[in-house]
Short mmCIF file of N, CA and C in Angstrom, two decimals:
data_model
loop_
_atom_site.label_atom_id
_atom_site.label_comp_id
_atom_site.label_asym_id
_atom_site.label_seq_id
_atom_site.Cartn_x
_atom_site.Cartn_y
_atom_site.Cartn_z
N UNK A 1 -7.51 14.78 -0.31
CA UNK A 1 -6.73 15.83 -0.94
C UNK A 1 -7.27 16.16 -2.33
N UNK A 2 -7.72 15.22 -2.97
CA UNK A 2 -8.21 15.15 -4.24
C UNK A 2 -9.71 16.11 -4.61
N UNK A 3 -10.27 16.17 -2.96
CA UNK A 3 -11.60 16.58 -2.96
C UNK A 3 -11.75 18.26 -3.38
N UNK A 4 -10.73 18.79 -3.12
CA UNK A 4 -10.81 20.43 -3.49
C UNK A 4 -10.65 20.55 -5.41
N UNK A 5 -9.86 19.47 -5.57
CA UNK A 5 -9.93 19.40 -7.28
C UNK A 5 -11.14 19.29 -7.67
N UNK A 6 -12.09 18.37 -7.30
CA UNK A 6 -12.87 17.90 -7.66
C UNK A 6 -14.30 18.63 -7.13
N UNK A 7 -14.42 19.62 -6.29
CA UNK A 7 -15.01 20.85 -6.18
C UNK A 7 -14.80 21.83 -6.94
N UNK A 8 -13.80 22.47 -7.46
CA UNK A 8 -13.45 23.29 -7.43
C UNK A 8 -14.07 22.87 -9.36
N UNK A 9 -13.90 21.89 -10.29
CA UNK A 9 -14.11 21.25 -11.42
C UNK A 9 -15.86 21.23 -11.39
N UNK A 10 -16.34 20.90 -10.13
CA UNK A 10 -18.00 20.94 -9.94
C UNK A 10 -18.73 22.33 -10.52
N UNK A 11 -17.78 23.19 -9.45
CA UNK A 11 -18.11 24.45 -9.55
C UNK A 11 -17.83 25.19 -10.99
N UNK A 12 -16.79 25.10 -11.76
CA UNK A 12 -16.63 25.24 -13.06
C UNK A 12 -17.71 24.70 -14.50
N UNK A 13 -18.05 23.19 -13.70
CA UNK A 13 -19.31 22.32 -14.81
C UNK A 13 -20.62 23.15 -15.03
N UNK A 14 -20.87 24.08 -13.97
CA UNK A 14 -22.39 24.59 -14.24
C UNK A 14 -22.78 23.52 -13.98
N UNK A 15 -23.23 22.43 -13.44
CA UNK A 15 -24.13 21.58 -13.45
C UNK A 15 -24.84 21.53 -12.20
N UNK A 16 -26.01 21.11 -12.44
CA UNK A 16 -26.86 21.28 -11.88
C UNK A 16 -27.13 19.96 -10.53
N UNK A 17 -25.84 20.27 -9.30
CA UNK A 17 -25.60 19.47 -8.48
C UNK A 17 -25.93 19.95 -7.07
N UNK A 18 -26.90 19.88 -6.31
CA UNK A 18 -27.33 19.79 -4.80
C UNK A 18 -25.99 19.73 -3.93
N UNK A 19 -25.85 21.06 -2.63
CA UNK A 19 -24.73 20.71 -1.87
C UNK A 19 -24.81 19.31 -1.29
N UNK A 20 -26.25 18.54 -1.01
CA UNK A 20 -26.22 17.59 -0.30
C UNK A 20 -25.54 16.78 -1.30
N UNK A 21 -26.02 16.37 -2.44
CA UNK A 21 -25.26 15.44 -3.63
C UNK A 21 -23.69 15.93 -3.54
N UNK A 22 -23.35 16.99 -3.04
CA UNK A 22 -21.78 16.83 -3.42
C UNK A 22 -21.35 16.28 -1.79
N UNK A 23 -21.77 16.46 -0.85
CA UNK A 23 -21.81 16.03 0.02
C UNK A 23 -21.55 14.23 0.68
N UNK A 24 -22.91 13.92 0.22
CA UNK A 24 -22.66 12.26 0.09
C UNK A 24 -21.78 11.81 -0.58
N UNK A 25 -21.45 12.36 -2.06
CA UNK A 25 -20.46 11.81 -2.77
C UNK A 25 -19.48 11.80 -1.78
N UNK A 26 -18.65 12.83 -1.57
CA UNK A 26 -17.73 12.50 -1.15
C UNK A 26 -17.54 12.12 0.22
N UNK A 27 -18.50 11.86 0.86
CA UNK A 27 -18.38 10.76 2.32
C UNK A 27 -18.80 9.32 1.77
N UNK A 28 -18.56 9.23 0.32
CA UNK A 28 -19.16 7.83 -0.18
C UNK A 28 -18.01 7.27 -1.29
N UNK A 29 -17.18 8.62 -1.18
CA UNK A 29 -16.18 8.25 -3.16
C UNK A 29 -14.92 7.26 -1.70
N UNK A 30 -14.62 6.23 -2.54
CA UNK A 30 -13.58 5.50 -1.92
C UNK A 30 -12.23 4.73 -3.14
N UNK A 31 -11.18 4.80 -3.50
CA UNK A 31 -10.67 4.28 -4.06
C UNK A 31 -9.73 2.66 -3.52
N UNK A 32 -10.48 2.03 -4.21
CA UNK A 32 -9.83 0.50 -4.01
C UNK A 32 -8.23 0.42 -3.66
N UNK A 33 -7.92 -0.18 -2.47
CA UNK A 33 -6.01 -0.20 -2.79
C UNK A 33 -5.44 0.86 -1.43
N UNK A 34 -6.57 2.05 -1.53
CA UNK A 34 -5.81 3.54 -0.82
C UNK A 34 -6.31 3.27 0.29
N UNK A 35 -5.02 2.91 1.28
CA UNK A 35 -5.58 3.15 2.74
C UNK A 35 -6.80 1.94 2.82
N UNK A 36 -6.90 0.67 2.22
CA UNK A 36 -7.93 -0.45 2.39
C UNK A 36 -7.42 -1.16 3.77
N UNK A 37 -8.60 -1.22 4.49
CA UNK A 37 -8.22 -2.17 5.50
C UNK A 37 -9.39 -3.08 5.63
N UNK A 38 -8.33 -4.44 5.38
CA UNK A 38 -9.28 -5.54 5.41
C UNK A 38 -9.58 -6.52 6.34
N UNK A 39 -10.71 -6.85 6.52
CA UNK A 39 -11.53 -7.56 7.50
C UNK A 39 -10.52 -8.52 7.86
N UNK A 40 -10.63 -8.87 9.24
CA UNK A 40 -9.59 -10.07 10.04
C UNK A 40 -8.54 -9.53 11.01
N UNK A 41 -8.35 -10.70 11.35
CA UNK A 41 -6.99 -10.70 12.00
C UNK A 41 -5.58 -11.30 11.46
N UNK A 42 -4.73 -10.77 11.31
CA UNK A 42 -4.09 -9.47 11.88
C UNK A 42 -5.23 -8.31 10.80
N UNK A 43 -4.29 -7.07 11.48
CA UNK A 43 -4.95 -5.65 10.71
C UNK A 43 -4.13 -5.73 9.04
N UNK A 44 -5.25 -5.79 8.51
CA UNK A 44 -4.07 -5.75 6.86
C UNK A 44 -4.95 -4.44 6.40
N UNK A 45 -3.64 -3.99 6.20
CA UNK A 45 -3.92 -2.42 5.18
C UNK A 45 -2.94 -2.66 3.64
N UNK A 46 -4.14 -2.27 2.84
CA UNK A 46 -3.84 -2.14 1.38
C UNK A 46 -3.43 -0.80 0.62
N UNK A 47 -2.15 -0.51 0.12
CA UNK A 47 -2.13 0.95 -0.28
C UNK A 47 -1.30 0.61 -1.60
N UNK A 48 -1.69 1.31 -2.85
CA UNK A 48 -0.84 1.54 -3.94
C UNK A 48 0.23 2.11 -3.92
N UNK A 49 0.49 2.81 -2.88
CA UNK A 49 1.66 3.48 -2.90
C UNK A 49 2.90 2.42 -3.65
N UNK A 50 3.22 3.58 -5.10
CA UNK A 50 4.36 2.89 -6.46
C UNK A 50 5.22 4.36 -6.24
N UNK A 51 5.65 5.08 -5.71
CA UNK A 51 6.22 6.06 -5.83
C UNK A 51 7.07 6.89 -4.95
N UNK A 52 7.85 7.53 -4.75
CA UNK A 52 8.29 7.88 -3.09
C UNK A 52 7.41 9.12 -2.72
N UNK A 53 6.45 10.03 -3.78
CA UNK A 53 5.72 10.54 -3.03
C UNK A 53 4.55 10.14 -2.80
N UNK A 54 3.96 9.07 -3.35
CA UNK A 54 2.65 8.49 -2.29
C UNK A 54 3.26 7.55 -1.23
N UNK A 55 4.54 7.26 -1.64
CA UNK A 55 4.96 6.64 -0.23
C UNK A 55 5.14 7.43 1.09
N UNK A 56 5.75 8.99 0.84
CA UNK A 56 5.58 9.67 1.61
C UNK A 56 4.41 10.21 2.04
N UNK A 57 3.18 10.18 1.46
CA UNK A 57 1.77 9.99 1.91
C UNK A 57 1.51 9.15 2.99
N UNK A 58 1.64 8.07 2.60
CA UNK A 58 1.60 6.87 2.94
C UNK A 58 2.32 6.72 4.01
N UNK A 59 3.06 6.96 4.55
CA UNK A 59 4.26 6.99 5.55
C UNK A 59 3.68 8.16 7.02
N UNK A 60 3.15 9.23 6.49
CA UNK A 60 2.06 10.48 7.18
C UNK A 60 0.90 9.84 7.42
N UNK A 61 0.50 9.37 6.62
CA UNK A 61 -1.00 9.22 7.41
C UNK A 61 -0.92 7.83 8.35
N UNK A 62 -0.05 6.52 8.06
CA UNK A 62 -0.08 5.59 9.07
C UNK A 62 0.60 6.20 9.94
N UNK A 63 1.74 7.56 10.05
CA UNK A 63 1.96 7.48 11.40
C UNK A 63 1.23 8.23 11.99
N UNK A 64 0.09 8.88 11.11
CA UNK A 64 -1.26 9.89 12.24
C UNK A 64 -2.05 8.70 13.15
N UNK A 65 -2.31 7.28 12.05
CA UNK A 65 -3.27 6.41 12.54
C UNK A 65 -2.66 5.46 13.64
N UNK A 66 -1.42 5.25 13.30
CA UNK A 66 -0.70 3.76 13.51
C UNK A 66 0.89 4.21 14.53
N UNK A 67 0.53 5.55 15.24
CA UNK A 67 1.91 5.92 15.79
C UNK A 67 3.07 4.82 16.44
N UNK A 68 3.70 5.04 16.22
CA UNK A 68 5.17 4.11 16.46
C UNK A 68 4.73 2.66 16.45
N UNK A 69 4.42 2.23 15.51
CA UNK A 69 4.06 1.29 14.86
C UNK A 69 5.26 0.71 13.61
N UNK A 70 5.25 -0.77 13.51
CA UNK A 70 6.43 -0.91 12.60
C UNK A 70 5.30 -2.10 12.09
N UNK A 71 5.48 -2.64 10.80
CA UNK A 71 4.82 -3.25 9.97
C UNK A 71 5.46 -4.26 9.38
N UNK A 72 4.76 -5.49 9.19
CA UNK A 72 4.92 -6.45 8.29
C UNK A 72 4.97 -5.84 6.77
N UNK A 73 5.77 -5.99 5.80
CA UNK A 73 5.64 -4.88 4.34
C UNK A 73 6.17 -6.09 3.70
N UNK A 74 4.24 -6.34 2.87
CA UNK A 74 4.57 -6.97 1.81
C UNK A 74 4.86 -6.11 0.85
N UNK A 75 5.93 -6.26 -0.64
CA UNK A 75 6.05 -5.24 -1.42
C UNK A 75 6.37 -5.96 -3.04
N UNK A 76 5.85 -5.50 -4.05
CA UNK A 76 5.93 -5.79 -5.55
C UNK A 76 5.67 -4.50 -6.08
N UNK A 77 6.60 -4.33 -6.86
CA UNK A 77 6.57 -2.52 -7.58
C UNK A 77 7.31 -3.63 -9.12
N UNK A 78 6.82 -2.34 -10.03
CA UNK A 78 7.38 -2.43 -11.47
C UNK A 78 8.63 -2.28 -11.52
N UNK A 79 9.62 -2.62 -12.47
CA UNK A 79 10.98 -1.95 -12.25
C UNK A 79 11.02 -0.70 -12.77
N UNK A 80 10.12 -0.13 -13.18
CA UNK A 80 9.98 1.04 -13.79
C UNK A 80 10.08 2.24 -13.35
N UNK A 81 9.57 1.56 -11.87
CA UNK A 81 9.17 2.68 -10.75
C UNK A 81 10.73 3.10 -9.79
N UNK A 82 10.80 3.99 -8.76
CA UNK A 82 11.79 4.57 -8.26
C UNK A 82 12.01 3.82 -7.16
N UNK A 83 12.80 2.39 -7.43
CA UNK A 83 12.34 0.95 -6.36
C UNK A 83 13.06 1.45 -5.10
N UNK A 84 14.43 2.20 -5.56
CA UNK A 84 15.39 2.04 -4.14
C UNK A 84 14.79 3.58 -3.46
N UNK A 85 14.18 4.81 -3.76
CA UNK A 85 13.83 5.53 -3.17
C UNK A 85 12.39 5.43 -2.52
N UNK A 86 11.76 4.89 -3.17
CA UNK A 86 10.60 4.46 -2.64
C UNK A 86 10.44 3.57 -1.31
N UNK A 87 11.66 2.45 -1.48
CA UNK A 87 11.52 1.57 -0.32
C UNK A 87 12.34 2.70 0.76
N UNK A 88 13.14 3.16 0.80
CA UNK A 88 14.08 4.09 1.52
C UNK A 88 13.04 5.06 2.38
N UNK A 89 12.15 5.76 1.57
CA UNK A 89 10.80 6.28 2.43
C UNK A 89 10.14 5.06 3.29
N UNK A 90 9.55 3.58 2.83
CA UNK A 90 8.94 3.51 3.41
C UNK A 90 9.74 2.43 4.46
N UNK A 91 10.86 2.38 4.69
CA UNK A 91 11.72 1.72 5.17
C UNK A 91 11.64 1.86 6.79
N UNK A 92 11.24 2.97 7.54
CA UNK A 92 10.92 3.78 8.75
C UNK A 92 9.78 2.63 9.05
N UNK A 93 8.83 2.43 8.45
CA UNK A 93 7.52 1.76 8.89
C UNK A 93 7.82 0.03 9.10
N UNK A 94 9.08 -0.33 8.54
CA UNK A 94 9.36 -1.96 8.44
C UNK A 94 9.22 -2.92 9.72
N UNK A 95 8.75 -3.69 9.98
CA UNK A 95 9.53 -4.82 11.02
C UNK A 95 10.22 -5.67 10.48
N UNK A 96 9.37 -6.01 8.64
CA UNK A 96 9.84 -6.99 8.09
C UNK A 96 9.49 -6.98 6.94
N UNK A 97 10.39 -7.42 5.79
CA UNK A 97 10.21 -7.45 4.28
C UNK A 97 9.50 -8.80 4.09
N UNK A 98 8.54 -8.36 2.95
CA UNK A 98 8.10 -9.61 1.87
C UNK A 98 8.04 -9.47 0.39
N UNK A 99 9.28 -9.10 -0.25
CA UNK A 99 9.51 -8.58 -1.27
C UNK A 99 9.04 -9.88 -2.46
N UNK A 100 8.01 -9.67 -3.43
CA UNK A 100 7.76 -10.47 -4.36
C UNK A 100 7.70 -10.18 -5.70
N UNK A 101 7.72 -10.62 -6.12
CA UNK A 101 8.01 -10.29 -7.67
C UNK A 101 6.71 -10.75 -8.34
N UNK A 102 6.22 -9.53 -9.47
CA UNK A 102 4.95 -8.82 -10.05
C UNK A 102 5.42 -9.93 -11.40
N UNK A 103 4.43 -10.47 -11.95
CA UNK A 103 5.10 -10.91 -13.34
C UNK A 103 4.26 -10.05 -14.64
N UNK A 104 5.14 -10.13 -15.75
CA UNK A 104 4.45 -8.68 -17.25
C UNK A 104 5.56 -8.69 -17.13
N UNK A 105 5.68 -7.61 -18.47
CA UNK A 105 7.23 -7.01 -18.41
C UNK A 105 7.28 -6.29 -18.19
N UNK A 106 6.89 -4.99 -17.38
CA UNK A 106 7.00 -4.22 -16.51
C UNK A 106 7.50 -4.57 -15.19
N UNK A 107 7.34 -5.72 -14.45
CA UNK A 107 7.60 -6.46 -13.46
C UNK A 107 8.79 -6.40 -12.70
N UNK A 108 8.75 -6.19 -11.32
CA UNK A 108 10.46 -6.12 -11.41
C UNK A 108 10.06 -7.67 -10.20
N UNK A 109 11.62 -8.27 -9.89
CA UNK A 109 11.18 -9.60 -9.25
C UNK A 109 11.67 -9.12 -7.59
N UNK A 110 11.61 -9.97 -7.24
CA UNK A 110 11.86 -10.28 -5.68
C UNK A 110 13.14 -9.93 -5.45
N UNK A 111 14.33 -10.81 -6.35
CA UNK A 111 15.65 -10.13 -6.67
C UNK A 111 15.81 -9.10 -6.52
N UNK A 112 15.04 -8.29 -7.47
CA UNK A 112 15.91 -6.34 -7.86
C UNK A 112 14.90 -5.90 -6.65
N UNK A 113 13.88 -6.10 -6.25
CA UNK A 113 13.65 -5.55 -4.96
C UNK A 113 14.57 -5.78 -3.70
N UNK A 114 15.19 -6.99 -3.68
CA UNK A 114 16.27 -7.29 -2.49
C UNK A 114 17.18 -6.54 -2.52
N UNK A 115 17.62 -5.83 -4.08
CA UNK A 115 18.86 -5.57 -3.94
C UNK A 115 19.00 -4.05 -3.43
N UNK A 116 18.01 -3.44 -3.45
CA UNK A 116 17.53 -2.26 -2.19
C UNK A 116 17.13 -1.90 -1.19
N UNK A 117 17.21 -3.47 -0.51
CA UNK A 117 16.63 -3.45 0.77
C UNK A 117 18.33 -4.30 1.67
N UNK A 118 18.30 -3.65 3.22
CA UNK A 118 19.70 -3.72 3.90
C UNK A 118 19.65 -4.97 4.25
N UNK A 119 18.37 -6.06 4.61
CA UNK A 119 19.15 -7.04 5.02
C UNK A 119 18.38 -8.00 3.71
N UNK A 120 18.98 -7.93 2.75
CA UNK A 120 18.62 -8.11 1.63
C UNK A 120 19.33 -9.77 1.51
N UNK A 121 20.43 -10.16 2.34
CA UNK A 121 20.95 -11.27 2.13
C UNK A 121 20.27 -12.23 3.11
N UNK A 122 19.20 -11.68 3.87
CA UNK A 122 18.75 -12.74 5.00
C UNK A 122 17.11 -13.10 4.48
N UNK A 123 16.86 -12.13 3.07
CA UNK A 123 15.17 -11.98 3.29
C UNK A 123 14.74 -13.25 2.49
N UNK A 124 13.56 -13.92 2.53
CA UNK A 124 12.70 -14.86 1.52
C UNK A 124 12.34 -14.01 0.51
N UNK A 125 12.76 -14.58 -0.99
CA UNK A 125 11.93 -13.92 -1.78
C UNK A 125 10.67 -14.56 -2.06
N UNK A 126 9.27 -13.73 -2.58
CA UNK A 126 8.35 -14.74 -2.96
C UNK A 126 7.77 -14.24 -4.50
N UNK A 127 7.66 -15.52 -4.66
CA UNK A 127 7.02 -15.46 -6.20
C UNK A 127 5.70 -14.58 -6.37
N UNK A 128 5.23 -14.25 -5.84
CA UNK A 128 3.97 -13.46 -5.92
C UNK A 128 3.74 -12.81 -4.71
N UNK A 129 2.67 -11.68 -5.34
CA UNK A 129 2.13 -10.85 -3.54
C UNK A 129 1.33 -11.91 -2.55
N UNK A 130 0.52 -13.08 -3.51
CA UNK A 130 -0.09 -13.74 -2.61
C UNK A 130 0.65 -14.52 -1.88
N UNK A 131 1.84 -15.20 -1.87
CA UNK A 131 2.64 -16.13 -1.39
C UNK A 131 3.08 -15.02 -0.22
N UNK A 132 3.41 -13.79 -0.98
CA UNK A 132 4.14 -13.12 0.31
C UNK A 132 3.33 -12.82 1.51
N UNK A 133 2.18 -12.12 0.88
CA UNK A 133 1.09 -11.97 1.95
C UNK A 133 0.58 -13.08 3.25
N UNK A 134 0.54 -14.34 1.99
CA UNK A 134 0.46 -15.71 2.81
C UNK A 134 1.60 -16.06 4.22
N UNK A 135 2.63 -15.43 3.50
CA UNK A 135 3.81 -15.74 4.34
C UNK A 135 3.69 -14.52 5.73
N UNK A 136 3.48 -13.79 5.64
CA UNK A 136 3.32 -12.59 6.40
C UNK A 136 2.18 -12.65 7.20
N UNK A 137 1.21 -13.33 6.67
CA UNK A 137 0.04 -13.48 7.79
C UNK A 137 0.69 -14.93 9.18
N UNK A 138 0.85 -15.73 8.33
CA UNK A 138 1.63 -16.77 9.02
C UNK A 138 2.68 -16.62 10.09
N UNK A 139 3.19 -15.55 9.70
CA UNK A 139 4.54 -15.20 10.96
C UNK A 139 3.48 -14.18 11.82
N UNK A 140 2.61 -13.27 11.71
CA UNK A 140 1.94 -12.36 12.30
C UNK A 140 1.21 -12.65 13.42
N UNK A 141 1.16 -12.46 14.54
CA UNK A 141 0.88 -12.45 15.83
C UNK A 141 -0.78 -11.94 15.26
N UNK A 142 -1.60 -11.98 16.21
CA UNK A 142 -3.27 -11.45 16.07
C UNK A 142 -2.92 -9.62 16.28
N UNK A 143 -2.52 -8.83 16.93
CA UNK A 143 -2.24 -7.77 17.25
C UNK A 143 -1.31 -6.77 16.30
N UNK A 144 -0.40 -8.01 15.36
CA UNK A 144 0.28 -7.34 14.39
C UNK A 144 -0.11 -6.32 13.24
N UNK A 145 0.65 -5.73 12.67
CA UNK A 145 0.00 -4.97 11.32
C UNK A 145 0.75 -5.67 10.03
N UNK A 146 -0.27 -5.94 8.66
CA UNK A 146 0.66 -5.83 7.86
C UNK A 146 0.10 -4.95 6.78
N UNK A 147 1.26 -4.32 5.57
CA UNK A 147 0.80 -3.38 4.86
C UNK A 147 1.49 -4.10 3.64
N UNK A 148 0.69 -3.89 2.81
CA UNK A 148 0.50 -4.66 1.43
C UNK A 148 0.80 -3.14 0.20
N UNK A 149 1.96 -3.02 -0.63
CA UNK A 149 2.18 -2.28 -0.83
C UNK A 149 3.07 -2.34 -2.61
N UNK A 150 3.01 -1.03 -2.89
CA UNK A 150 3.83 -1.11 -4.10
C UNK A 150 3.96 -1.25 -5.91
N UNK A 151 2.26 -1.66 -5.65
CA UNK A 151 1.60 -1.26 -6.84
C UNK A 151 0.28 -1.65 -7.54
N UNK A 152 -0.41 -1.32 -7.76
CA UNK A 152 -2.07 -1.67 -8.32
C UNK A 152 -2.23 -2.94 -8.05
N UNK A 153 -0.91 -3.53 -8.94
CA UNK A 153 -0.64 -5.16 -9.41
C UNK A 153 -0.66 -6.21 -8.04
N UNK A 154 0.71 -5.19 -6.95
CA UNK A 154 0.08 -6.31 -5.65
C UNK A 154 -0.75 -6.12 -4.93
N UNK A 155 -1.61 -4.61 -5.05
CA UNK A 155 -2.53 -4.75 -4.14
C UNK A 155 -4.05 -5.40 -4.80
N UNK A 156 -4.04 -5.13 -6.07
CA UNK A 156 -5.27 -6.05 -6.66
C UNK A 156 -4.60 -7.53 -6.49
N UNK A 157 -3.69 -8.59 -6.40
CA UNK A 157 -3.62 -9.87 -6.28
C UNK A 157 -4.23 -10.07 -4.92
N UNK A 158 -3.50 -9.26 -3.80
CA UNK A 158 -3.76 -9.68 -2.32
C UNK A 158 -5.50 -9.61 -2.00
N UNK A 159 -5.87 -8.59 -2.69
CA UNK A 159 -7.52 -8.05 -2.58
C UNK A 159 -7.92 -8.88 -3.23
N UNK A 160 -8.16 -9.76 -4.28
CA UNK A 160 -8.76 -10.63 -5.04
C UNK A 160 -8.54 -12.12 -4.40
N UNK A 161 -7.27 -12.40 -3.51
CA UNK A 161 -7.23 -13.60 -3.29
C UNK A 161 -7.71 -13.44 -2.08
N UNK A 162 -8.26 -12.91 -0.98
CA UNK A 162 -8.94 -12.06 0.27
C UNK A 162 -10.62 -11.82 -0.20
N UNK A 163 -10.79 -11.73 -1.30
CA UNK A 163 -12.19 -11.78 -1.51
C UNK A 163 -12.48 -10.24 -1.54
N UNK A 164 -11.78 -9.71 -1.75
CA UNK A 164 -12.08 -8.34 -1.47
C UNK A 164 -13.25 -7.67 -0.22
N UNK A 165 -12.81 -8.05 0.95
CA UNK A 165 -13.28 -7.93 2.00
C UNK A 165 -12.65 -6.15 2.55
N UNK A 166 -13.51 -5.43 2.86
CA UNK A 166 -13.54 -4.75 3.97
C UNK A 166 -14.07 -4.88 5.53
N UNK A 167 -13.27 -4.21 6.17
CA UNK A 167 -13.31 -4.01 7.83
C UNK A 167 -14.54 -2.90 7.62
#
């Protein structure tokens, strides 16, 4: 979506850029986090989605890829962010919560994420995205999905403790 901005800014630079060079770029530009799917079993997909409209992104394109599909959702967002509308979008895609808590003070915990989610009195909270992730691979069948979600913060922990592996 980003790519017509970023044409359209080419074409404005005067610069002196080859269609093929704009070409490769962008069958080559990839952002860390968006739509990452990482090597193994189960299928783990990484998305920043912190917002209810990249969640609603986010929500469109797994159900173009991933139709009637329900997901393992690990999740750590800031409290800053729009926690109970955000999860409410991506709530459609759930099988199961792994709500963990981001630490900074921006951070919101496992707590104030529970307290927007419905079966909020049955869920594990976890101290971190990696514990949750950990926990979520562990219950996950080989065939399962899980989606790692909710902000820079948990998707750079889960990607760094994964080695930052791509599929």
């Amino acid at each position: 979506m980003n790519a017509n901005t970023a044409l359209m800014a080419l074409g404005a630079a005067n610069l002196d850029i080859t269609d093929i060079n704009i070409v490769n770029g962008l069958r080559q530009a990839r952002l860390a986090g968006r739509m990452q799917v990482l090597a193994g079993s189960p299928t783990t997909i990484l998305d920043v989605a912190h917002n209810p409209h990249s969640a609603e992104y986010l929500v469109a394109q797994l159900g173009r890829l991933y139709p009637e599909t329900r997901f393992k959702v690990v999740i750590g967002m800031l409290h800053d962010k729009d926690i109970e509308e955000t999860i409410r979008v991506l709530n459609p895609l759930t099988e199961h919560w792994y709500p963990a808590s981001l630490s900074g003070p921006r951070a919101a915990s496992a707590d104030e994420l529970c307290s927007h989610l419905e079966s909020n009195e049955t869920l594990t909270r976890y101290d971190s995205p990696v514990t949750a992730f950990d926990a979520a691979k562990a219950d996950a069948n080989p065939e399962d999905l899980i989606l790692v979600v909710g902000s820079f913060h948990t998707v750079g922990e889960v990607l760094a403790h994964c080695g930052g592996t791509r599929s």
